[in-house]
């Protein structure tokens, strides 16, 4: 019997996260002050979770996952299965290429974001904070944090990019069911938001603007703390649980990926699946390539410059060394809006700069990505998020290219989220649901 699902036993759940920083040749460029205004590094100390900031600059390769967080991971369905995509392979006529996918879509709120949300909510509660404040793009991060906060009996305030807030009503309801207060960003809750609204009452917003508003809002009360859903080192550390599980699962089936593909906005799901494998590549224990699938709407790794830039539009964060399109770049909204961020995580950027990661940008009309997701649905049966559809498209293109050259290859795809709340995006991009009753 062919077994498509490769589970991992509960007692195999990793007990430590992996931090690649000590293994980066040449280390990671340190954050910098912009040279005017208040110290951004000191401000972060006031605005963010102490334990997360400690992890941000940790030089420990392995970081203990607190027992209560491991319990929460299990409650949230970890370890998550790895799948061999036998049916998609057959549909594509692959004979040389093996496809696998890791199931981060099987989380309570539908994405990988839960992996860091649970850790951040746990640390925030331990440090006596009562209100978690954050930004969200596609809505997945805001939902994940609202869920984690509700389990820890904290409340959440979410600044949600207005262009998406306006059309993802179901996800807004879900956040509110978890008890969150959700504001369309730019909002009237902050001076930065008010200034942008005065310039344009219909401002579509962006992740960078939502981060700026959230950071400003935190300053209003010592009960509040800022939680970031991507980009920063501690977020990628928490997400390493994905790749650490996958390494054990490949051992169970005596196989090993030659190529790992994930979609990339800020870099958290891609980092989560890739970095534990990449650490072994850097140590000379494994050979594997890494491909980040982006959108032409925000091709930060491809068209961005590698330089110091702010993580938010208003310039509240320290300067980070990243591939960036510029913190004030205007990027048109897309349906897979989780991919629309101006810069890639410093860790991912350093690895791209050193030649360890490739990137591809898919057309901004999203047709090719969503068509790949439909093929995935028809063959594997699972409805995936628009962001994850970019990874599936890029992996299918790679698989076809290898097959055409009769090249043996094993490809691992990270499925970062489910698409149950993205149905109207599929309807609009693929022109579905228009048939009339007879
Ligand atoms: C399902 C899903 N995948 C991917 C992303 C992109 O973010 P990151 O690059 O941090 O994984 C998002 C962001 O919202 C998302 O919701």
XYZ file of C-alpha atoms and ligand atoms in Angstrom, residues 104-105 110-113 136-142 168 171 207 229-231 235-236 239 262-272 293-294 300 336-341 343 345 384-389 414-419 422, ligand 1:
73
model
C 0.975 23.941 7.947
C -2.570 24.490 6.649
C -5.335 27.854 8.980
C -1.656 28.740 8.777
C 1.889 28.399 10.083
C 1.521 31.718 11.922
C -1.827 41.797 9.639
C -1.793 41.584 5.831
C -3.763 38.631 4.542
C -5.377 38.286 7.963
C -3.753 34.947 8.821
C -1.322 36.437 11.338
C -3.982 38.559 13.028
C -12.156 39.430 3.971
C -11.652 36.352 8.642
C 1.937 45.930 6.079
C 4.284 37.903 12.641
C 7.275 37.642 10.306
C 10.711 39.034 9.382
C 9.811 34.583 14.532
C 11.983 32.479 12.212
C 8.919 28.626 12.837
C 8.162 27.952 0.073
C 6.332 31.181 -0.627
C 7.919 34.320 0.777
C 6.469 37.616 1.933
C 8.573 38.510 4.969
C 10.145 35.056 5.175
C 8.663 33.218 8.166
C 7.177 30.080 6.600
C 10.021 29.814 4.110
C 12.551 30.226 6.928
C 10.623 27.750 9.064
C 8.305 31.882 -4.444
C 7.279 35.534 -4.478
C 11.808 42.030 -2.494
C -2.439 36.710 -1.749
C -1.688 39.828 0.235
C 0.485 38.032 2.802
C 3.203 38.177 0.111
C 3.075 41.978 -0.152
C 5.824 43.257 2.121
C 11.568 43.547 2.579
C 13.832 38.848 6.776
C -4.645 25.921 -0.034
C -4.085 29.624 0.638
C -3.275 31.940 -2.266
C 0.175 32.548 -0.779
C 0.899 28.798 -0.671
C -0.362 28.541 -4.257
C 5.636 24.082 2.369
C 1.869 24.511 2.400
C 1.746 27.591 4.617
C -2.030 27.896 4.860
C -5.483 26.689 3.911
C -7.770 28.547 1.527
C -9.890 32.696 0.363
C -0.786 31.526 4.472
C 0.360 32.472 4.401
N 1.488 32.088 3.777
C 2.548 32.920 3.674
C 2.516 34.200 4.182
C 3.703 35.078 3.972
O 4.351 35.399 5.160
P 5.756 34.797 5.514
O 6.663 35.107 4.374
O 6.145 35.466 6.776
O 5.572 33.313 5.685
C 1.371 34.651 4.841
C 1.325 35.998 5.429
O 0.342 36.495 5.858
C 0.272 33.765 4.951
O -0.868 34.147 5.560
